[in-house]
């Protein structure tokens, strides 16, 4: 187990590339996204980019190895000093975007 606490999501850095979810050895990360078109300048071709819809870490599965943090190309995941507290049931250990983003505040 790492000397760090839990993992924090820095949502504005996330491009929904799914590398964290694919590389996780316990598959404790799940996310969904959709594509939106943007027009960067008049006359330019529209471009698509991914927009994050959901992001969840299931702390009952996470082994705190840090692979997701190391593999994230945009530094959207970071170690946090605070640990995840105990929960009444396993579903309470699945934290979504709001809980993960609030860790950094």
PDB file of N, CA and C in Angstrom:
ATOM      1  N   UNK A   1       0.840  -1.175   0.000  1.00  0.00           N
ATOM      2  CA  UNK A   1       0.000   0.000   0.000  1.00  0.00           C
ATOM      3  C   UNK A   1       0.886   1.239   0.000  1.00  0.00           C
ATOM      4  N   UNK A   2       0.445   2.252  -0.676  1.00  0.00           N
ATOM      5  CA  UNK A   2       1.215   3.473  -0.806  1.00  0.00           C
ATOM      6  C   UNK A   2       1.222   4.271   0.488  1.00  0.00           C
ATOM      7  N   UNK A   3       2.250   5.080   0.648  1.00  0.00           N
ATOM      8  CA  UNK A   3       2.321   5.964   1.812  1.00  0.00           C
ATOM      9  C   UNK A   3       1.390   7.152   1.642  1.00  0.00           C
ATOM     10  N   UNK A   4       0.833   7.304   0.470  1.00  0.00           N
ATOM     11  CA  UNK A   4      -0.102   8.389   0.191  1.00  0.00           C
ATOM     12  C   UNK A   4      -1.485   8.016   0.705  1.00  0.00           C
ATOM     13  N   UNK A   5      -2.397   8.972   0.637  1.00  0.00           N
ATOM     14  CA  UNK A   5      -3.779   8.728   1.031  1.00  0.00           C
ATOM     15  C   UNK A   5      -4.572   8.158  -0.130  1.00  0.00           C
ATOM     16  N   UNK A   6      -5.540   8.901  -0.594  1.00  0.00           N
ATOM     17  CA  UNK A   6      -6.389   8.439  -1.681  1.00  0.00           C
ATOM     18  C   UNK A   6      -6.052   9.201  -2.964  1.00  0.00           C
ATOM     19  N   UNK A   7      -6.886   9.033  -3.966  1.00  0.00           N
ATOM     20  CA  UNK A   7      -6.651   9.638  -5.272  1.00  0.00           C
ATOM     21  C   UNK A   7      -7.683  10.728  -5.499  1.00  0.00           C
ATOM     22  N   UNK A   8      -7.224  11.835  -6.063  1.00  0.00           N
ATOM     23  CA  UNK A   8      -8.090  12.980  -6.340  1.00  0.00           C
ATOM     24  C   UNK A   8      -8.205  13.167  -7.844  1.00  0.00           C
ATOM     25  N   UNK A   9      -9.387  13.539  -8.306  1.00  0.00           N
ATOM     26  CA  UNK A   9      -9.626  13.840  -9.713  1.00  0.00           C
ATOM     27  C   UNK A   9      -9.512  15.351  -9.925  1.00  0.00           C
ATOM     28  N   UNK A  10      -8.685  15.747 -10.872  1.00  0.00           N
ATOM     29  CA  UNK A  10      -8.592  17.149 -11.283  1.00  0.00           C
ATOM     30  C   UNK A  10      -9.348  17.223 -12.605  1.00  0.00           C
ATOM     31  N   UNK A  11     -10.640  17.444 -12.475  1.00  0.00           N
ATOM     32  CA  UNK A  11     -11.579  17.279 -13.585  1.00  0.00           C
ATOM     33  C   UNK A  11     -11.243  18.109 -14.813  1.00  0.00           C
ATOM     34  N   UNK A  12     -10.776  19.324 -14.624  1.00  0.00           N
ATOM     35  CA  UNK A  12     -10.487  20.185 -15.780  1.00  0.00           C
ATOM     36  C   UNK A  12      -9.329  19.660 -16.619  1.00  0.00           C
ATOM     37  N   UNK A  13      -8.512  18.762 -16.078  1.00  0.00           N
ATOM     38  CA  UNK A  13      -7.407  18.164 -16.835  1.00  0.00           C
ATOM     39  C   UNK A  13      -7.803  16.881 -17.553  1.00  0.00           C
ATOM     40  N   UNK A  14      -8.927  16.291 -17.197  1.00  0.00           N
ATOM     41  CA  UNK A  14      -9.327  14.994 -17.744  1.00  0.00           C
ATOM     42  C   UNK A  14      -9.845  15.128 -19.170  1.00  0.00           C
ATOM     43  N   UNK A  15      -9.275  14.339 -20.072  1.00  0.00           N
ATOM     44  CA  UNK A  15      -9.710  14.326 -21.471  1.00  0.00           C
ATOM     45  C   UNK A  15     -10.532  13.085 -21.798  1.00  0.00           C
ATOM     46  N   UNK A  16     -10.863  12.294 -20.807  1.00  0.00           N
ATOM     47  CA  UNK A  16     -11.646  11.059 -20.984  1.00  0.00           C
ATOM     48  C   UNK A  16     -10.961  10.072 -21.914  1.00  0.00           C
ATOM     49  N   UNK A  17      -9.652   9.990 -21.830  1.00  0.00           N
ATOM     50  CA  UNK A  17      -8.901   9.098 -22.718  1.00  0.00           C
ATOM     51  C   UNK A  17      -9.034   7.629 -22.319  1.00  0.00           C
ATOM     52  N   UNK A  18      -9.459   7.356 -21.092  1.00  0.00           N
ATOM     53  CA  UNK A  18      -9.702   6.010 -20.575  1.00  0.00           C
ATOM     54  C   UNK A  18      -8.420   5.235 -20.247  1.00  0.00           C
ATOM     55  N   UNK A  19      -7.267   5.860 -20.318  1.00  0.00           N
ATOM     56  CA  UNK A  19      -6.025   5.151 -20.013  1.00  0.00           C
ATOM     57  C   UNK A  19      -6.025   4.680 -18.559  1.00  0.00           C
ATOM     58  N   UNK A  20      -6.493   5.516 -17.645  1.00  0.00           N
ATOM     59  CA  UNK A  20      -6.511   5.127 -16.226  1.00  0.00           C
ATOM     60  C   UNK A  20      -7.349   3.872 -16.003  1.00  0.00           C
ATOM     61  N   UNK A  21      -8.513   3.823 -16.627  1.00  0.00           N
ATOM     62  CA  UNK A  21      -9.405   2.669 -16.462  1.00  0.00           C
ATOM     63  C   UNK A  21      -8.814   1.411 -17.107  1.00  0.00           C
ATOM     64  N   UNK A  22      -8.192   1.564 -18.266  1.00  0.00           N
ATOM     65  CA  UNK A  22      -7.609   0.403 -18.961  1.00  0.00           C
ATOM     66  C   UNK A  22      -6.384  -0.144 -18.249  1.00  0.00           C
ATOM     67  N   UNK A  23      -5.586   0.725 -17.670  1.00  0.00           N
ATOM     68  CA  UNK A  23      -4.341   0.299 -17.032  1.00  0.00           C
ATOM     69  C   UNK A  23      -4.523  -0.164 -15.594  1.00  0.00           C
ATOM     70  N   UNK A  24      -5.645   0.128 -14.977  1.00  0.00           N
ATOM     71  CA  UNK A  24      -5.879  -0.250 -13.579  1.00  0.00           C
ATOM     72  C   UNK A  24      -5.900  -1.771 -13.440  1.00  0.00           C
ATOM     73  N   UNK A  25      -5.030  -2.338 -12.590  1.00  0.00           N
ATOM     74  CA  UNK A  25      -4.985  -3.793 -12.452  1.00  0.00           C
ATOM     75  C   UNK A  25      -6.216  -4.393 -11.774  1.00  0.00           C
ATOM     76  N   UNK A  26      -6.975  -3.596 -11.038  1.00  0.00           N
ATOM     77  CA  UNK A  26      -8.172  -4.128 -10.371  1.00  0.00           C
ATOM     78  C   UNK A  26      -9.465  -3.638 -11.017  1.00  0.00           C
ATOM     79  N   UNK A  27      -9.364  -2.838 -12.053  1.00  0.00           N
ATOM     80  CA  UNK A  27     -10.514  -2.289 -12.775  1.00  0.00           C
ATOM     81  C   UNK A  27     -11.462  -1.546 -11.835  1.00  0.00           C
ATOM     82  N   UNK A  28     -10.914  -0.769 -10.926  1.00  0.00           N
ATOM     83  CA  UNK A  28     -11.752  -0.049  -9.963  1.00  0.00           C
ATOM     84  C   UNK A  28     -12.204   1.305 -10.491  1.00  0.00           C
ATOM     85  N   UNK A  29     -11.711   1.708 -11.656  1.00  0.00           N
ATOM     86  CA  UNK A  29     -12.083   3.003 -12.238  1.00  0.00           C
ATOM     87  C   UNK A  29     -13.041   2.789 -13.396  1.00  0.00           C
ATOM     88  N   UNK A  30     -14.112   3.565 -13.388  1.00  0.00           N
ATOM     89  CA  UNK A  30     -15.032   3.547 -14.531  1.00  0.00           C
ATOM     90  C   UNK A  30     -15.357   4.989 -14.893  1.00  0.00           C
ATOM     91  N   UNK A  31     -15.490   5.225 -16.186  1.00  0.00           N
ATOM     92  CA  UNK A  31     -15.868   6.563 -16.629  1.00  0.00           C
ATOM     93  C   UNK A  31     -16.627   6.484 -17.926  1.00  0.00           C
ATOM     94  N   UNK A  32     -17.427   7.517 -18.155  1.00  0.00           N
ATOM     95  CA  UNK A  32     -18.154   7.642 -19.412  1.00  0.00           C
ATOM     96  C   UNK A  32     -17.953   9.064 -19.915  1.00  0.00           C
ATOM     97  N   UNK A  33     -18.076   9.215 -21.217  1.00  0.00           N
ATOM     98  CA  UNK A  33     -17.932  10.533 -21.816  1.00  0.00           C
ATOM     99  C   UNK A  33     -18.731  10.582 -23.108  1.00  0.00           C
ATOM    100  N   UNK A  34     -18.828  11.763 -23.650  1.00  0.00           N
ATOM    101  CA  UNK A  34     -19.454  11.937 -24.959  1.00  0.00           C
ATOM    102  C   UNK A  34     -18.604  12.913 -25.758  1.00  0.00           C
ATOM    103  N   UNK A  35     -18.810  12.937 -27.070  1.00  0.00           N
ATOM    104  CA  UNK A  35     -18.044  13.833 -27.919  1.00  0.00           C
ATOM    105  C   UNK A  35     -18.866  15.057 -28.273  1.00  0.00           C
ATOM    106  N   UNK A  36     -18.208  16.199 -28.287  1.00  0.00           N
ATOM    107  CA  UNK A  36     -18.829  17.450 -28.711  1.00  0.00           C
ATOM    108  C   UNK A  36     -17.965  18.066 -29.796  1.00  0.00           C
ATOM    109  N   UNK A  37     -18.629  18.756 -30.721  1.00  0.00           N
ATOM    110  CA  UNK A  37     -17.906  19.444 -31.786  1.00  0.00           C
ATOM    111  C   UNK A  37     -17.698  20.900 -31.381  1.00  0.00           C
ATOM    112  N   UNK A  38     -16.536  21.404 -31.720  1.00  0.00           N
ATOM    113  CA  UNK A  38     -16.238  22.815 -31.499  1.00  0.00           C
ATOM    114  C   UNK A  38     -15.652  23.384 -32.777  1.00  0.00           C
ATOM    115  N   UNK A  39     -15.864  24.665 -32.992  1.00  0.00           N
ATOM    116  CA  UNK A  39     -15.274  25.365 -34.125  1.00  0.00           C
ATOM    117  C   UNK A  39     -14.258  26.344 -33.542  1.00  0.00           C
ATOM    118  N   UNK A  40     -12.955  26.038 -33.693  1.00  0.00           N
ATOM    119  CA  UNK A  40     -11.933  26.855 -33.049  1.00  0.00           C
ATOM    120  C   UNK A  40     -11.821  28.280 -33.600  1.00  0.00           C
ATOM    121  N   UNK A  41     -12.065  28.473 -34.897  1.00  0.00           N
ATOM    122  CA  UNK A  41     -11.953  29.797 -35.508  1.00  0.00           C
ATOM    123  C   UNK A  41     -12.862  29.852 -36.731  1.00  0.00           C
ATOM    124  N   UNK A  42     -13.289  31.041 -37.119  1.00  0.00           N
ATOM    125  CA  UNK A  42     -14.133  31.148 -38.321  1.00  0.00           C
ATOM    126  C   UNK A  42     -13.426  30.551 -39.538  1.00  0.00           C
ATOM    127  N   UNK A  43     -14.137  29.720 -40.246  1.00  0.00           N
ATOM    128  CA  UNK A  43     -13.590  29.079 -41.430  1.00  0.00           C
ATOM    129  C   UNK A  43     -12.843  27.787 -41.153  1.00  0.00           C
ATOM    130  N   UNK A  44     -12.573  27.486 -39.912  1.00  0.00           N
ATOM    131  CA  UNK A  44     -11.854  26.252 -39.570  1.00  0.00           C
ATOM    132  C   UNK A  44     -12.821  25.080 -39.511  1.00  0.00           C
ATOM    133  N   UNK A  45     -12.267  23.903 -39.698  1.00  0.00           N
ATOM    134  CA  UNK A  45     -13.095  22.700 -39.612  1.00  0.00           C
ATOM    135  C   UNK A  45     -13.488  22.450 -38.159  1.00  0.00           C
ATOM    136  N   UNK A  46     -14.707  21.952 -37.961  1.00  0.00           N
ATOM    137  CA  UNK A  46     -15.094  21.598 -36.585  1.00  0.00           C
ATOM    138  C   UNK A  46     -14.217  20.453 -36.074  1.00  0.00           C
ATOM    139  N   UNK A  47     -13.896  20.489 -34.810  1.00  0.00           N
ATOM    140  CA  UNK A  47     -13.127  19.428 -34.169  1.00  0.00           C
ATOM    141  C   UNK A  47     -13.983  18.798 -33.089  1.00  0.00           C
ATOM    142  N   UNK A  48     -13.701  17.563 -32.800  1.00  0.00           N
ATOM    143  CA  UNK A  48     -14.429  16.901 -31.719  1.00  0.00           C
ATOM    144  C   UNK A  48     -13.493  16.721 -30.534  1.00  0.00           C
ATOM    145  N   UNK A  49     -14.063  16.779 -29.354  1.00  0.00           N
ATOM    146  CA  UNK A  49     -13.312  16.491 -28.144  1.00  0.00           C
ATOM    147  C   UNK A  49     -14.222  15.766 -27.173  1.00  0.00           C
ATOM    148  N   UNK A  50     -13.622  14.978 -26.311  1.00  0.00           N
ATOM    149  CA  UNK A  50     -14.385  14.218 -25.328  1.00  0.00           C
ATOM    150  C   UNK A  50     -14.731  15.096 -24.140  1.00  0.00           C
ATOM    151  N   UNK A  51     -15.952  14.899 -23.636  1.00  0.00           N
ATOM    152  CA  UNK A  51     -16.416  15.606 -22.447  1.00  0.00           C
ATOM    153  C   UNK A  51     -16.767  14.549 -21.404  1.00  0.00           C
ATOM    154  N   UNK A  52     -16.193  14.678 -20.233  1.00  0.00           N
ATOM    155  CA  UNK A  52     -16.397  13.715 -19.149  1.00  0.00           C
ATOM    156  C   UNK A  52     -17.835  13.785 -18.632  1.00  0.00           C
ATOM    157  N   UNK A  53     -18.503  12.639 -18.575  1.00  0.00           N
ATOM    158  CA  UNK A  53     -19.850  12.554 -18.013  1.00  0.00           C
ATOM    159  C   UNK A  53     -19.811  11.992 -16.596  1.00  0.00           C
ATOM    160  N   UNK A  54     -19.200  10.827 -16.436  1.00  0.00           N
ATOM    161  CA  UNK A  54     -19.094  10.215 -15.111  1.00  0.00           C
ATOM    162  C   UNK A  54     -17.676   9.707 -14.897  1.00  0.00           C
ATOM    163  N   UNK A  55     -17.247   9.722 -13.660  1.00  0.00           N
ATOM    164  CA  UNK A  55     -15.941   9.185 -13.277  1.00  0.00           C
ATOM    165  C   UNK A  55     -16.113   8.628 -11.881  1.00  0.00           C
ATOM    166  N   UNK A  56     -15.738   7.370 -11.688  1.00  0.00           N
ATOM    167  CA  UNK A  56     -15.944   6.738 -10.395  1.00  0.00           C
ATOM    168  C   UNK A  56     -14.772   5.826 -10.050  1.00  0.00           C
ATOM    169  N   UNK A  57     -14.361   5.888  -8.785  1.00  0.00           N
ATOM    170  CA  UNK A  57     -13.385   4.948  -8.256  1.00  0.00           C
ATOM    171  C   UNK A  57     -14.062   4.147  -7.161  1.00  0.00           C
ATOM    172  N   UNK A  58     -13.973   2.834  -7.268  1.00  0.00           N
ATOM    173  CA  UNK A  58     -14.529   1.947  -6.249  1.00  0.00           C
ATOM    174  C   UNK A  58     -13.404   1.616  -5.271  1.00  0.00           C
ATOM    175  N   UNK A  59     -13.444   2.260  -4.102  1.00  0.00           N
ATOM    176  CA  UNK A  59     -12.374   2.091  -3.119  1.00  0.00           C
ATOM    177  C   UNK A  59     -12.346   0.692  -2.512  1.00  0.00           C
ATOM    178  N   UNK A  60     -13.420  -0.072  -2.665  1.00  0.00           N
ATOM    179  CA  UNK A  60     -13.394  -1.448  -2.160  1.00  0.00           C
ATOM    180  C   UNK A  60     -12.527  -2.340  -3.043  1.00  0.00           C
ATOM    181  N   UNK A  61     -12.225  -1.892  -4.261  1.00  0.00           N
ATOM    182  CA  UNK A  61     -11.380  -2.646  -5.188  1.00  0.00           C
ATOM    183  C   UNK A  61      -9.978  -2.058  -5.331  1.00  0.00           C
ATOM    184  N   UNK A  62      -9.837  -0.770  -5.100  1.00  0.00           N
ATOM    185  CA  UNK A  62      -8.563  -0.079  -5.310  1.00  0.00           C
ATOM    186  C   UNK A  62      -7.495  -0.620  -4.369  1.00  0.00           C
ATOM    187  N   UNK A  63      -6.292  -0.855  -4.918  1.00  0.00           N
ATOM    188  CA  UNK A  63      -5.188  -1.323  -4.077  1.00  0.00           C
ATOM    189  C   UNK A  63      -4.125  -0.243  -3.911  1.00  0.00           C
ATOM    190  N   UNK A  64      -4.472   1.017  -4.294  1.00  0.00           N
ATOM    191  CA  UNK A  64      -3.604   2.172  -4.060  1.00  0.00           C
ATOM    192  C   UNK A  64      -2.219   1.997  -4.678  1.00  0.00           C
ATOM    193  N   UNK A  65      -2.156   1.387  -5.838  1.00  0.00           N
ATOM    194  CA  UNK A  65      -0.870   1.143  -6.484  1.00  0.00           C
ATOM    195  C   UNK A  65      -0.341   2.377  -7.214  1.00  0.00           C
ATOM    196  N   UNK A  66      -1.223   3.285  -7.612  1.00  0.00           N
ATOM    197  CA  UNK A  66      -0.805   4.503  -8.295  1.00  0.00           C
ATOM    198  C   UNK A  66      -0.596   4.366  -9.780  1.00  0.00           C
ATOM    199  N   UNK A  67      -0.924   3.232 -10.361  1.00  0.00           N
ATOM    200  CA  UNK A  67      -0.744   3.048 -11.802  1.00  0.00           C
ATOM    201  C   UNK A  67      -1.570   4.083 -12.568  1.00  0.00           C
ATOM    202  N   UNK A  68      -2.768   4.350 -12.131  1.00  0.00           N
ATOM    203  CA  UNK A  68      -3.631   5.312 -12.824  1.00  0.00           C
ATOM    204  C   UNK A  68      -3.003   6.706 -12.833  1.00  0.00           C
ATOM    205  N   UNK A  69      -2.390   7.094 -11.721  1.00  0.00           N
ATOM    206  CA  UNK A  69      -1.749   8.405 -11.623  1.00  0.00           C
ATOM    207  C   UNK A  69      -0.525   8.468 -12.540  1.00  0.00           C
ATOM    208  N   UNK A  70       0.275   7.416 -12.526  1.00  0.00           N
ATOM    209  CA  UNK A  70       1.477   7.376 -13.358  1.00  0.00           C
ATOM    210  C   UNK A  70       1.149   7.379 -14.849  1.00  0.00           C
ATOM    211  N   UNK A  71       0.075   6.708 -15.235  1.00  0.00           N
ATOM    212  CA  UNK A  71      -0.256   6.558 -16.654  1.00  0.00           C
ATOM    213  C   UNK A  71      -1.054   7.727 -17.222  1.00  0.00           C
ATOM    214  N   UNK A  72      -1.639   8.563 -16.394  1.00  0.00           N
ATOM    215  CA  UNK A  72      -2.473   9.667 -16.883  1.00  0.00           C
ATOM    216  C   UNK A  72      -1.614  10.690 -17.625  1.00  0.00           C
ATOM    217  N   UNK A  73      -1.862  10.881 -18.934  1.00  0.00           N
ATOM    218  CA  UNK A  73      -1.019  11.791 -19.710  1.00  0.00           C
ATOM    219  C   UNK A  73      -1.299  13.273 -19.441  1.00  0.00           C
ATOM    220  N   UNK A  74      -2.410  13.597 -18.783  1.00  0.00           N
ATOM    221  CA  UNK A  74      -2.763  14.998 -18.549  1.00  0.00           C
ATOM    222  C   UNK A  74      -2.724  15.389 -17.074  1.00  0.00           C
ATOM    223  N   UNK A  75      -2.203  14.519 -16.227  1.00  0.00           N
ATOM    224  CA  UNK A  75      -2.130  14.773 -14.781  1.00  0.00           C
ATOM    225  C   UNK A  75      -3.492  15.102 -14.185  1.00  0.00           C
ATOM    226  N   UNK A  76      -4.512  14.357 -14.598  1.00  0.00           N
ATOM    227  CA  UNK A  76      -5.867  14.559 -14.076  1.00  0.00           C
ATOM    228  C   UNK A  76      -6.102  13.797 -12.777  1.00  0.00           C
ATOM    229  N   UNK A  77      -5.185  12.927 -12.407  1.00  0.00           N
ATOM    230  CA  UNK A  77      -5.280  12.194 -11.145  1.00  0.00           C
ATOM    231  C   UNK A  77      -4.047  12.505 -10.311  1.00  0.00           C
ATOM    232  N   UNK A  78      -4.264  12.676  -9.015  1.00  0.00           N
ATOM    233  CA  UNK A  78      -3.154  13.021  -8.121  1.00  0.00           C
ATOM    234  C   UNK A  78      -3.364  12.364  -6.769  1.00  0.00           C
ATOM    235  N   UNK A  79      -2.256  12.159  -6.061  1.00  0.00           N
ATOM    236  CA  UNK A  79      -2.356  11.639  -4.698  1.00  0.00           C
ATOM    237  C   UNK A  79      -2.918  12.721  -3.791  1.00  0.00           C
ATOM    238  N   UNK A  80      -3.726  12.319  -2.866  1.00  0.00           N
ATOM    239  CA  UNK A  80      -4.326  13.193  -1.865  1.00  0.00           C
ATOM    240  C   UNK A  80      -3.881  12.693  -0.502  1.00  0.00           C
ATOM    241  N   UNK A  81      -3.711  13.578   0.453  1.00  0.00           N
ATOM    242  CA  UNK A  81      -3.255  13.181   1.781  1.00  0.00           C
ATOM    243  C   UNK A  81      -4.336  12.481   2.597  1.00  0.00           C
ATOM    244  N   UNK A  82      -5.584  12.813   2.353  1.00  0.00           N
ATOM    245  CA  UNK A  82      -6.667  12.237   3.149  1.00  0.00           C
ATOM    246  C   UNK A  82      -7.013  10.832   2.681  1.00  0.00           C
ATOM    247  N   UNK A  83      -7.263   9.954   3.614  1.00  0.00           N
ATOM    248  CA  UNK A  83      -7.657   8.581   3.305  1.00  0.00           C
ATOM    249  C   UNK A  83      -9.167   8.478   3.176  1.00  0.00           C
ATOM    250  N   UNK A  84      -9.613   7.482   2.456  1.00  0.00           N
ATOM    251  CA  UNK A  84     -11.040   7.205   2.337  1.00  0.00           C
ATOM    252  C   UNK A  84     -11.493   6.581   3.645  1.00  0.00           C
ATOM    253  N   UNK A  85     -12.571   7.107   4.187  1.00  0.00           N
ATOM    254  CA  UNK A  85     -13.079   6.615   5.462  1.00  0.00           C
ATOM    255  C   UNK A  85     -13.860   5.318   5.318  1.00  0.00           C
ATOM    256  N   UNK A  86     -14.175   4.745   6.456  1.00  0.00           N
ATOM    257  CA  UNK A  86     -14.977   3.517   6.476  1.00  0.00           C
ATOM    258  C   UNK A  86     -16.383   3.815   5.964  1.00  0.00           C
ATOM    259  N   UNK A  87     -17.067   2.772   5.524  1.00  0.00           N
ATOM    260  CA  UNK A  87     -18.421   2.929   5.004  1.00  0.00           C
ATOM    261  C   UNK A  87     -19.318   1.831   5.566  1.00  0.00           C
ATOM    262  N   UNK A  88     -20.601   2.110   5.570  1.00  0.00           N
ATOM    263  CA  UNK A  88     -21.595   1.155   6.062  1.00  0.00           C
ATOM    264  C   UNK A  88     -21.750  -0.043   5.131  1.00  0.00           C
ATOM    265  N   UNK A  89     -21.588   0.208   3.810  1.00  0.00           N
ATOM    266  CA  UNK A  89     -21.763  -0.863   2.831  1.00  0.00           C
ATOM    267  C   UNK A  89     -20.802  -0.649   1.663  1.00  0.00           C
ATOM    268  N   UNK A  90     -20.591  -1.688   0.872  1.00  0.00           N
ATOM    269  CA  UNK A  90     -19.671  -1.604  -0.260  1.00  0.00           C
ATOM    270  C   UNK A  90     -20.071  -0.534  -1.282  1.00  0.00           C
ATOM    271  N   UNK A  91     -21.352  -0.391  -1.629  1.00  0.00           N
ATOM    272  CA  UNK A  91     -21.706   0.665  -2.593  1.00  0.00           C
ATOM    273  C   UNK A  91     -21.330   2.074  -2.116  1.00  0.00           C
ATOM    274  N   UNK A  92     -21.220   2.275  -0.813  1.00  0.00           N
ATOM    275  CA  UNK A  92     -20.825   3.583  -0.287  1.00  0.00           C
ATOM    276  C   UNK A  92     -19.352   3.891  -0.534  1.00  0.00           C
ATOM    277  N   UNK A  93     -18.576   2.897  -0.941  1.00  0.00           N
ATOM    278  CA  UNK A  93     -17.160   3.096  -1.231  1.00  0.00           C
ATOM    279  C   UNK A  93     -16.893   3.444  -2.695  1.00  0.00           C
ATOM    280  N   UNK A  94     -17.931   3.547  -3.495  1.00  0.00           N
ATOM    281  CA  UNK A  94     -17.797   3.972  -4.885  1.00  0.00           C
ATOM    282  C   UNK A  94     -18.009   5.481  -4.926  1.00  0.00           C
ATOM    283  N   UNK A  95     -16.926   6.229  -5.158  1.00  0.00           N
ATOM    284  CA  UNK A  95     -16.979   7.680  -5.148  1.00  0.00           C
ATOM    285  C   UNK A  95     -16.939   8.216  -6.570  1.00  0.00           C
ATOM    286  N   UNK A  96     -17.852   9.126  -6.864  1.00  0.00           N
ATOM    287  CA  UNK A  96     -17.943   9.730  -8.185  1.00  0.00           C
ATOM    288  C   UNK A  96     -17.210  11.047  -8.280  1.00  0.00           C
ATOM    289  N   UNK A  97     -17.512  11.795  -9.336  1.00  0.00           N
ATOM    290  CA  UNK A  97     -16.815  13.048  -9.634  1.00  0.00           C
ATOM    291  C   UNK A  97     -16.866  14.034  -8.476  1.00  0.00           C
ATOM    292  N   UNK A  98     -17.998  14.205  -7.883  1.00  0.00           N
ATOM    293  CA  UNK A  98     -18.142  15.206  -6.819  1.00  0.00           C
ATOM    294  C   UNK A  98     -17.245  14.878  -5.619  1.00  0.00           C
ATOM    295  N   UNK A  99     -17.250  13.632  -5.193  1.00  0.00           N
ATOM    296  CA  UNK A  99     -16.428  13.236  -4.048  1.00  0.00           C
ATOM    297  C   UNK A  99     -14.938  13.297  -4.365  1.00  0.00           C
ATOM    298  N   UNK A 100     -14.568  12.886  -5.565  1.00  0.00           N
ATOM    299  CA  UNK A 100     -13.160  12.857  -5.939  1.00  0.00           C
ATOM    300  C   UNK A 100     -12.597  14.255  -6.167  1.00  0.00           C
ATOM    301  N   UNK A 101     -13.405  15.148  -6.698  1.00  0.00           N
ATOM    302  CA  UNK A 101     -12.942  16.525  -6.922  1.00  0.00           C
ATOM    303  C   UNK A 101     -12.874  17.288  -5.608  1.00  0.00           C
ATOM    304  N   UNK A 102     -13.771  16.991  -4.685  1.00  0.00           N
ATOM    305  CA  UNK A 102     -13.813  17.705  -3.402  1.00  0.00           C
ATOM    306  C   UNK A 102     -12.611  17.396  -2.535  1.00  0.00           C
ATOM    307  N   UNK A 103     -11.918  16.334  -2.811  1.00  0.00           N
ATOM    308  CA  UNK A 103     -10.756  15.953  -2.004  1.00  0.00           C
ATOM    309  C   UNK A 103      -9.660  16.997  -2.064  1.00  0.00           C
ATOM    310  N   UNK A 104      -9.539  17.703  -3.154  1.00  0.00           N
ATOM    311  CA  UNK A 104      -8.471  18.662  -3.299  1.00  0.00           C
ATOM    312  C   UNK A 104      -8.757  20.012  -2.688  1.00  0.00           C
ATOM    313  N   UNK A 105      -9.926  20.213  -2.167  1.00  0.00           N
ATOM    314  CA  UNK A 105     -10.303  21.527  -1.613  1.00  0.00           C
ATOM    315  C   UNK A 105      -9.928  21.655  -0.169  1.00  0.00           C
TER     316      UNK A 105
END
